[in-house]
Structures are given as structure tokens and as C-alpha cells.
Short mmCIF file of C-alpha atoms (C1' of nucleotides) in Angstrom, two decimals:
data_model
loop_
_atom_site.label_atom_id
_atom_site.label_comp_id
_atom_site.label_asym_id
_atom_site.label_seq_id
_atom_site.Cartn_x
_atom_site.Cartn_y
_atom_site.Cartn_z
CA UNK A 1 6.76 -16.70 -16.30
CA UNK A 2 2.94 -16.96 -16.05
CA UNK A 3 0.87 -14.22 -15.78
CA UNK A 4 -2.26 -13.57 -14.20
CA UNK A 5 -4.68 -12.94 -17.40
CA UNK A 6 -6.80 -10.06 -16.89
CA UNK A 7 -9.59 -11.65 -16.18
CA UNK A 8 -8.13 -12.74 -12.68
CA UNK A 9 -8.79 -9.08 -11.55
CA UNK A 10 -12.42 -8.98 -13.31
CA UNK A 11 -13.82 -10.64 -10.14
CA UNK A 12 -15.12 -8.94 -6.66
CA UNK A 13 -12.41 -6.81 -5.03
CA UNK A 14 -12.39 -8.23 -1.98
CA UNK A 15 -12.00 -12.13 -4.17
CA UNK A 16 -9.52 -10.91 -6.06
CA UNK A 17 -7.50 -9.51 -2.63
CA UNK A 18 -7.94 -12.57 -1.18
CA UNK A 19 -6.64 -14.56 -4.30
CA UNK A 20 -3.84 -12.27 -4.51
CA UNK A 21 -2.21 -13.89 -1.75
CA UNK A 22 0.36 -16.12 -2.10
CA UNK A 23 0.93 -14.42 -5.75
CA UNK A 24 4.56 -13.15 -7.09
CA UNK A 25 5.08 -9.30 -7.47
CA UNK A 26 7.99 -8.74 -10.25
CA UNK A 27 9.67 -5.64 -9.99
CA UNK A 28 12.76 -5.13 -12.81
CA UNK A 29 14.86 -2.09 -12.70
CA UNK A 30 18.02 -1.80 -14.53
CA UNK A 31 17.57 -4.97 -15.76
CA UNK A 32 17.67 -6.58 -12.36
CA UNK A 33 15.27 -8.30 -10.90
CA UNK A 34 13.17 -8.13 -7.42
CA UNK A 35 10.31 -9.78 -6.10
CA UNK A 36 8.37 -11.43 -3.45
CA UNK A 37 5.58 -12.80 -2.68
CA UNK A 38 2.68 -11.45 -1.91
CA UNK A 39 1.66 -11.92 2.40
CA UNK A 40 -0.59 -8.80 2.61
CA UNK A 41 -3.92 -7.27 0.84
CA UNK A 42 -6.37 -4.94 1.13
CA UNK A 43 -9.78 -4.75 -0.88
CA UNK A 44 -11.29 -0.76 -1.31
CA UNK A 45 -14.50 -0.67 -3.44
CA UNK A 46 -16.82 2.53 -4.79
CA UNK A 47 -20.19 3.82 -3.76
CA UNK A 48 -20.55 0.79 -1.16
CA UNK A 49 -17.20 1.52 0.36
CA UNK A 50 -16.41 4.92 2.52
CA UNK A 51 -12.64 4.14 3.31
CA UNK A 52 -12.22 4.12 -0.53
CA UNK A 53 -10.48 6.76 -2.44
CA UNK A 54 -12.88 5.98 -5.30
CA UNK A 55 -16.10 6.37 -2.77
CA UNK A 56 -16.89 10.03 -4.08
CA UNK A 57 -15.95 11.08 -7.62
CA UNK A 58 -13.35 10.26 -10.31
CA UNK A 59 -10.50 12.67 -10.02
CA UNK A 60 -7.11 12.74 -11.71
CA UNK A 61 -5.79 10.65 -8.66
CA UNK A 62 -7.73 7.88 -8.59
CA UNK A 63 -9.25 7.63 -12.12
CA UNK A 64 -7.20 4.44 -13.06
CA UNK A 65 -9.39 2.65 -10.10
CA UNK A 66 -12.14 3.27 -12.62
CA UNK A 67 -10.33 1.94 -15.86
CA UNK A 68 -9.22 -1.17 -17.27
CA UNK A 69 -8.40 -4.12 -14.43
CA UNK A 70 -5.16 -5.38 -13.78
CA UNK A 71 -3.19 -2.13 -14.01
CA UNK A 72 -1.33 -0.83 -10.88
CA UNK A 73 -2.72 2.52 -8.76
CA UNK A 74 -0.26 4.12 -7.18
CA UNK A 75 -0.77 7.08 -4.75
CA UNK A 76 1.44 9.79 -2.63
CA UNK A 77 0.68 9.93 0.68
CA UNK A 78 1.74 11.19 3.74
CA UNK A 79 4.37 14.11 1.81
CA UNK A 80 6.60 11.44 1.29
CA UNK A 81 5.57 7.90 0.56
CA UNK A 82 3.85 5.53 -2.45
CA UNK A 83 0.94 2.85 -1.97
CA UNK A 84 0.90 0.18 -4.93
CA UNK A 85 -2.67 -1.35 -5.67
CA UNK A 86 -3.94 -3.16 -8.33
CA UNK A 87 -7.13 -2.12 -10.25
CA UNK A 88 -9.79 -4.93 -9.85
CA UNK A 89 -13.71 -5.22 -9.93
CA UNK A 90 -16.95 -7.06 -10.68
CA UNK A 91 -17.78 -6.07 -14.57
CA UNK A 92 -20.52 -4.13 -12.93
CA UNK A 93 -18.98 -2.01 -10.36
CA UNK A 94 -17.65 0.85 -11.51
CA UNK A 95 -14.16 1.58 -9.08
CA UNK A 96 -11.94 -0.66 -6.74
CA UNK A 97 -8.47 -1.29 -6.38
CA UNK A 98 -6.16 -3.73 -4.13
CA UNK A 99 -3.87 -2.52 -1.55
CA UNK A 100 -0.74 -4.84 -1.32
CA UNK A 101 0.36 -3.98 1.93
CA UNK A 102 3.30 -6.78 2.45
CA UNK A 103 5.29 -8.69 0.64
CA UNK A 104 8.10 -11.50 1.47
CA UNK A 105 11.17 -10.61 -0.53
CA UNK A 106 12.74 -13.42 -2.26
CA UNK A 107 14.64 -12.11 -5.43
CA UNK A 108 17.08 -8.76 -5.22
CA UNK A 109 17.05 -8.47 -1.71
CA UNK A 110 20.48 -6.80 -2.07
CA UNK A 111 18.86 -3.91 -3.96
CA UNK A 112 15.53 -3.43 -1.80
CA UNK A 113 18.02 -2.79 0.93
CA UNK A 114 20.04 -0.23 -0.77
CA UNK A 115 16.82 1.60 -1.83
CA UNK A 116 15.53 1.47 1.63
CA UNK A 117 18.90 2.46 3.11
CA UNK A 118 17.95 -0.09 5.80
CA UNK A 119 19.02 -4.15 6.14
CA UNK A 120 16.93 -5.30 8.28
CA UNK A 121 15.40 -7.90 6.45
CA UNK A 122 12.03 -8.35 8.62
CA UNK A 123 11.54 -4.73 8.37
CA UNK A 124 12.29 -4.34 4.29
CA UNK A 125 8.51 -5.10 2.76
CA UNK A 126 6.31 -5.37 5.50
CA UNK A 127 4.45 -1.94 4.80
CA UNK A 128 2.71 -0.58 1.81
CA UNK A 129 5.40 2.39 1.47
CA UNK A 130 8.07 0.10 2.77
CA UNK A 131 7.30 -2.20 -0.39
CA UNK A 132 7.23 0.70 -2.19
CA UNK A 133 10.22 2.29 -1.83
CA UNK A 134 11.86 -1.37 -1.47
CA UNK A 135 10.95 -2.03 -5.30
CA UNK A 136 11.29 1.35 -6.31
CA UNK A 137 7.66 1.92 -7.27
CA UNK A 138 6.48 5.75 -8.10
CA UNK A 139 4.36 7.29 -9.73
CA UNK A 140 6.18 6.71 -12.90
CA UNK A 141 4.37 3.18 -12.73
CA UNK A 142 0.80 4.77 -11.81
CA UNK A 143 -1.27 2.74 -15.03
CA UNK A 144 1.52 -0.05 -15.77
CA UNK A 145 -0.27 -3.19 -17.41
CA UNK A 146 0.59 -5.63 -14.61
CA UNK A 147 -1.09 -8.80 -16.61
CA UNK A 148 2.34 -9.04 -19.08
CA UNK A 149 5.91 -8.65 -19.02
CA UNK A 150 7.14 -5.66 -18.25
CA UNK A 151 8.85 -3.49 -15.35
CA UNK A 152 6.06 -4.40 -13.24
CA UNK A 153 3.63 -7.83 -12.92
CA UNK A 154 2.51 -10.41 -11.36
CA UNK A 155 2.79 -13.90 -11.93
CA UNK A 156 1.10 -17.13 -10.49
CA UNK A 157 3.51 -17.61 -7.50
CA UNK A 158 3.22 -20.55 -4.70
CA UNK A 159 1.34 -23.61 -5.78
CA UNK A 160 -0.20 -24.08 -2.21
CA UNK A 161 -2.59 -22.13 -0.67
CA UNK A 162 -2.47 -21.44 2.74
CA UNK A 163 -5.08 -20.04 5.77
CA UNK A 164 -6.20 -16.60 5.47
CA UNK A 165 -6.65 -14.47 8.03
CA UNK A 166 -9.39 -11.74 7.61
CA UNK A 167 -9.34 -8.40 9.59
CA UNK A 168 -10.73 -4.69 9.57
CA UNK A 169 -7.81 -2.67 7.48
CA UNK A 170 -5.23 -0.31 8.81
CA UNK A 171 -5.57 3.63 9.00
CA UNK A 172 -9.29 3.69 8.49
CA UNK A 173 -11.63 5.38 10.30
CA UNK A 174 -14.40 4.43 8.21
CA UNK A 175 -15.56 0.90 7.08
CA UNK A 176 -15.21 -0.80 10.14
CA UNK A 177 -17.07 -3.72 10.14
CA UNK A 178 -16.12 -5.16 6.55
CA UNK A 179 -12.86 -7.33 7.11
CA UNK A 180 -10.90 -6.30 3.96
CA UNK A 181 -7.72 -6.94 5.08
CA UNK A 182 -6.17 -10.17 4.24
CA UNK A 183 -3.15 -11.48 5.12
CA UNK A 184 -1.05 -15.25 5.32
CA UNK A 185 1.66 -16.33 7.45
"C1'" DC B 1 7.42 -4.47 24.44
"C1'" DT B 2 4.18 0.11 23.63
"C1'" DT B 3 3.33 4.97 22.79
"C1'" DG B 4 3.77 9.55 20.91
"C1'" DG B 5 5.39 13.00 17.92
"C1'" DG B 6 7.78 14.74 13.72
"C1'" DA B 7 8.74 14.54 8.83
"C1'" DT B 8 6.57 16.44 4.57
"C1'" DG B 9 3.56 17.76 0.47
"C1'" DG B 10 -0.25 16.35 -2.79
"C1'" DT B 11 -5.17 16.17 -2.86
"C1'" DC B 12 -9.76 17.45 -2.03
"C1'" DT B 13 -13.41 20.46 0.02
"C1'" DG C 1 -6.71 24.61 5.36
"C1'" DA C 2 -7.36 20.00 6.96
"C1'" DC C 3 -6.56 15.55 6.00
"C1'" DC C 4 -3.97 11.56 5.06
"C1'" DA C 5 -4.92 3.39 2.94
"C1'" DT C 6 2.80 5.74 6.61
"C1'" DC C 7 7.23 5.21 8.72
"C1'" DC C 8 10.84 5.96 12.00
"C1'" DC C 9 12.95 7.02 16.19
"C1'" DA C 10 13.17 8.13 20.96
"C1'" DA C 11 11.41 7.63 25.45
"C1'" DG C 12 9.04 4.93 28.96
"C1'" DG C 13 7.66 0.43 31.41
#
DNA sequence: CTTGGGATGGTCT
DNA sequence: GACCATCCCAAGG
């Protein structure tokens, strides 16, 4: 498997959100294997960036947004769900992370519907806390170096690239007019 | 197909 | 004490 080095996430968030598309999330859990790839992104930044959870201070939430790139932030939302992002920024920002919002399952299928107790297929990663719970992802992987092999990573994925379509992101009320939200077909 | 409300609890002000 | 980077189901057209 080929990883995405670090530096792939030392770039602009809203690059790097873009670029993640088309890229292979690698989930392994009892030594089996899920993934998909990656259909869905969203780019949150710092000061310049409202809708961000990084926007105001550093907290024990989100501090990982303001540490080393390519690690995965993962919050609790909602009383019941988890968002997975990946930590990535320009050297000189300080904060910004990348929502993956959808995936296309291709390995473990089987399992993602027995953690989601649900088998319909379209409906199985198409949501940040569907994905989630899909791949099992909690906050036991809030921090996880996503870069090598482990539990959790990311590897190169399709060879082709394909047209991305760019549009305000989802359960914002802030932010508006930057089109963070990425997504492929 | 669209809309509205309930579930449920950590996080921040 | 209000707010949520959500999801699901039921009801209506």
C-alpha cells in the first residue's frame, strides 16, 4: 500500500480537500479490513474561517487541528455521533482540518453493515457519522497517524481524476460564500 | 419526493 | 443553558 507522505496534507486546506478526493480510506478492525474511497470533503480553516471549530481558541477538542498534519480529528456531535477529519494546513496557518463527509465502500462491506445495523448499501457511507459508525471510528482514533500503516490511513487510491464539484458546506450557518465542499460522482 | 421533529450528551460561553 | 460540521422515521403531497 502507498501512503500519502505527510507532506500531502502540508498544503492549503481547501487543496488538500480537494486532492483528497478520489483517495482510499483504510479502516482495519479485528484484523479485517474496510475501505472506500473517498467521494466527499470538506475544508474548515482558523482565524479566516467562522464555520471552523478551530476559528476561536485551542481547546482540548480541537487541539489536534493545531498539531502535526496528517493525523485524524475526530469529534462527538449531536449526543450521539463521530465526524472523521484529517488535520491539514499551509506551514503558516496555524489550525484546519478536512471533513470527509462520504465515502464509496469497496472492501468489508459485510461489516459496515453490521455496525450500522442497516444494508442498504446507498445509504451505508454517504454521511460523515454514517462513515463513522460504518468503519467504526471513535474517539479512540482522535490523533491516529493516518500517513502509515496502521488501524487507520489513507493510501493513493484511483489513478484517474475526475470533475469536482464545488459547493457551500452542509450545517453551516456561517461561511457562506466560500465553496468548501467538494465532492465527485 | 419533501418536511418536520425526536434522539441524546459533550462542549463552550 | 444553548448549541450543534447528524441521522432516522413518519407523515404529507
Amino acid at each position: 500500500m502507498s501512503f500519502l507522505p505527510r507532506s500531502f496534507y502540508a498544503r492549503n486546506t481547501v487543496t488538500v480537500a480537494k486532492e483528497l478526493l478520489g483517495k482510499r480510506l483504510v479502516r482495519k478492525v479485528n484484523g479485517k479490513t474496510m475501505s472506500g474511497i473517498i467521494t466527499e470533503t470538506e475544508a474548515y480553516r482558523h482565524k479566516d474561517d467562522p464555520a471552523s471549530h478551530a476559528f476561536r481558541s485551542k481547546t482540548e477538542r480541537n487541539k489536534v487541528m493545531f498539531e502535526q498534519v496528517g493525523r485524524a480529528y475526530i469529534y462527538f456531535t449531536y449526543g450521539m455521533y463521530f465526524c472523521f477529519n484529517v488535520v491539514a494546513r499551509n506551514p503558516k496557518s496555524k489550525a484546519g482540518a478536512v471533513l470527509i463527509r462520504s465515502i464509496q465502500p469497496e472492501l468489508g462491506v459485510d461489516i459496515m453493515k453490521k455496525n450500522r445495523r442497516k444494508y442498504d448499501l446507498k445509504n451505508l457511507t454517504n454521511g460523515p457519522a454514517k462513515l463513522s459508525q460504518a468503519l467504526d471510528i471513535t474517539k479512540k482514533q482522535y490523533g491516529v497517524d493516518l500517513t502509515r500503516d496502521s488501524n487507520l490511513c489513507i493510501t493513493k487510491g484511483l489513478e484517474k481524476t475526475r470533475k469536482i464539484i464545488a459547493s457551500p458546506r452542509v450545517g453551516i450557518k456561517s461561511g457562506l460564500d466560500n465553496l468548501w465542499n467538494f465532492k465527485i460522482t
